[in-house]
Amino acid sequence: MDPDVRESVALRAGNRCEYCRIPQTLLPFHVFHIEHIIARQHAGSDDLSNLCLACQRCNAYKGPNLSSVDPRTDLVVGLFHPRRQIWHEHFTFQSVNIVGLTPTGRATVSLLKMNDDRRRTLRAELIALGDLRTDEVK
């Protein structure tokens, strides 16, 4: 990935995963990915409007998926699109959990396994250190 594109995407994201909101700067041994929101195999482009910053776990679980099943309604819905949708309209923090507020939010939380034990433990540690403020999500 072009270094200027990487820098632009990271700055736009506030150096946080645009899905789970974990700060990249606190995980120096884990380089976050520049993720294609719509995968190239689905005709997604390399344009900045189709790129977001994603931690390794969110990127791996999302893969080329564009949709998933809302666990509440069992309907197939589109996944969260960081360029077209606003995070706090689809998600909220409840303690160390990320809770989906909409079908899109719930499906994204489920598919990306945002509340598995490792992520909850990491968020608890970051909150305790003051490195993750769950009340400042944009």
Short mmCIF file of C-alpha atoms in Angstrom, two decimals:
data_model
loop_
_atom_site.label_atom_id
_atom_site.label_comp_id
_atom_site.label_asym_id
_atom_site.label_seq_id
_atom_site.Cartn_x
_atom_site.Cartn_y
_atom_site.Cartn_z
CA MET A 1 0.00 0.00 0.00
CA ASP A 2 1.27 3.44 -0.92
CA PRO A 3 2.63 5.15 2.24
CA ASP A 4 0.73 8.39 1.51
CA VAL A 5 -2.56 6.49 1.15
CA ARG A 6 -1.86 4.56 4.36
CA GLU A 7 -1.16 7.80 6.21
CA SER A 8 -4.29 9.50 4.84
CA VAL A 9 -6.53 6.59 5.83
CA ALA A 10 -4.97 6.32 9.31
CA LEU A 11 -5.27 10.05 9.97
CA ARG A 12 -8.87 10.12 8.78
CA ALA A 13 -9.63 7.23 11.17
CA GLY A 14 -7.96 8.94 14.10
CA ASN A 15 -5.54 6.00 14.18
CA ARG A 16 -8.32 3.71 15.41
CA CYS A 17 -9.88 0.62 13.91
CA GLU A 18 -12.96 1.96 12.20
CA TYR A 19 -14.94 -1.09 13.30
CA CYS A 20 -13.98 -1.86 16.93
CA ARG A 21 -12.36 1.53 17.73
CA ILE A 22 -9.17 0.06 19.24
CA PRO A 23 -6.32 2.62 18.94
CA GLN A 24 -3.54 1.60 16.57
CA THR A 25 -0.96 3.58 18.54
CA LEU A 26 -1.41 1.30 21.57
CA LEU A 27 -0.62 -1.87 19.66
CA PRO A 28 2.83 -1.06 18.24
CA PHE A 29 3.56 -4.65 17.22
CA HIS A 30 0.31 -4.96 15.25
CA VAL A 31 0.22 -2.91 12.09
CA PHE A 32 -3.39 -2.18 11.25
CA HIS A 33 -4.62 -2.98 7.77
CA ILE A 34 -5.89 -0.69 5.08
CA GLU A 35 -9.09 -2.55 4.42
CA HIS A 36 -11.18 -2.50 1.27
CA ILE A 37 -14.72 -1.95 2.54
CA ILE A 38 -16.03 -3.45 -0.67
CA ALA A 39 -13.46 -6.09 -1.59
CA ARG A 40 -11.74 -5.96 -4.96
CA GLN A 41 -13.35 -9.29 -5.85
CA HIS A 42 -16.71 -7.49 -5.60
CA ALA A 43 -15.48 -4.65 -7.85
CA GLY A 44 -14.32 -2.48 -4.95
CA SER A 45 -11.77 0.15 -5.86
CA ASP A 46 -8.56 1.40 -4.29
CA ASP A 47 -10.14 4.85 -3.99
CA LEU A 48 -9.97 6.47 -0.56
CA SER A 49 -13.76 6.32 -0.37
CA ASN A 50 -13.51 2.50 -0.27
CA LEU A 51 -10.68 2.22 2.24
CA CYS A 52 -10.70 2.17 6.02
CA LEU A 53 -8.32 1.39 8.86
CA ALA A 54 -8.98 -1.98 10.47
CA CYS A 55 -7.21 -3.94 13.18
CA GLN A 56 -6.00 -7.38 12.19
CA ARG A 57 -8.89 -9.16 13.91
CA CYS A 58 -11.66 -7.05 12.37
CA ASN A 59 -10.05 -7.29 8.95
CA ALA A 60 -9.64 -11.07 9.22
CA TYR A 61 -13.22 -11.70 10.38
CA LYS A 62 -14.73 -9.29 7.85
CA GLY A 63 -12.80 -10.70 4.90
CA PRO A 64 -14.60 -9.97 1.62
CA ASN A 65 -18.04 -10.05 3.28
CA LEU A 66 -20.51 -7.31 2.44
CA SER A 67 -23.36 -8.66 4.57
CA SER A 68 -24.20 -10.97 7.44
CA VAL A 69 -27.17 -12.13 9.50
CA ASP A 70 -28.68 -9.90 12.17
CA PRO A 71 -28.80 -12.25 15.17
CA ARG A 72 -32.02 -10.64 16.44
CA THR A 73 -34.10 -10.88 13.25
CA ASP A 74 -32.26 -13.62 11.31
CA LEU A 75 -32.35 -11.32 8.26
CA VAL A 76 -29.37 -10.79 5.97
CA VAL A 77 -28.25 -7.16 6.18
CA GLY A 78 -25.32 -5.10 4.95
CA LEU A 79 -22.30 -4.70 7.18
CA PHE A 80 -21.25 -1.35 8.63
CA HIS A 81 -19.67 0.89 5.97
CA PRO A 82 -17.30 3.37 7.64
CA ARG A 83 -17.38 5.84 4.75
CA ARG A 84 -21.15 5.96 4.38
CA GLN A 85 -22.40 5.36 7.92
CA ILE A 86 -21.76 6.92 11.32
CA TRP A 87 -20.36 4.63 14.02
CA HIS A 88 -22.44 5.88 16.95
CA GLU A 89 -25.67 5.45 14.98
CA HIS A 90 -25.01 1.71 14.70
CA PHE A 91 -22.99 0.91 17.83
CA THR A 92 -22.53 1.90 21.43
CA PHE A 93 -20.29 0.82 24.28
CA GLN A 94 -21.78 -0.86 27.31
CA SER A 95 -18.85 -1.24 29.66
CA VAL A 96 -16.33 -3.28 27.62
CA ASN A 97 -18.89 -4.56 25.13
CA ILE A 98 -19.74 -3.08 21.76
CA VAL A 99 -23.49 -3.33 21.27
CA GLY A 100 -25.16 -3.14 17.88
CA LEU A 101 -28.04 -0.65 17.86
CA THR A 102 -29.34 -1.50 14.41
CA PRO A 103 -29.55 -4.64 12.28
CA THR A 104 -26.34 -3.50 10.55
CA GLY A 105 -24.63 -2.92 13.89
CA ARG A 106 -25.72 -6.24 15.35
CA ALA A 107 -24.67 -8.18 12.24
CA THR A 108 -21.28 -6.44 12.19
CA VAL A 109 -20.64 -7.06 15.91
CA SER A 110 -21.52 -10.72 15.42
CA LEU A 111 -19.52 -11.37 12.25
CA LEU A 112 -16.43 -9.49 13.45
CA LYS A 113 -16.65 -11.16 16.88
CA MET A 114 -16.17 -7.77 18.50
CA ASN A 115 -16.98 -9.05 21.98
CA ASP A 116 -14.89 -12.18 22.20
CA ASP A 117 -12.96 -12.62 25.44
CA ARG A 118 -9.64 -11.27 24.09
CA ARG A 119 -11.22 -8.07 22.80
CA ARG A 120 -13.21 -7.47 25.98
CA THR A 121 -10.06 -7.98 28.07
CA LEU A 122 -8.07 -5.59 25.86
CA ARG A 123 -10.82 -2.93 26.03
CA ALA A 124 -10.98 -3.29 29.83
CA GLU A 125 -7.24 -2.74 30.07
CA LEU A 126 -7.34 0.26 27.72
CA ILE A 127 -10.24 1.82 29.62
CA ALA A 128 -8.46 1.31 32.96
CA LEU A 129 -5.33 2.99 31.56
CA GLY A 130 -7.37 5.87 30.16
CA ASP A 131 -6.37 4.96 26.60
CA LEU A 132 -9.88 4.16 25.44
CA ARG A 133 -12.73 6.50 26.23
CA THR A 134 -16.04 4.94 25.36
CA ASP A 135 -17.83 8.29 25.67
CA GLU A 136 -15.83 9.98 22.90
CA VAL A 137 -16.68 7.79 19.95
CA LYS A 138 -17.30 9.74 16.75
#
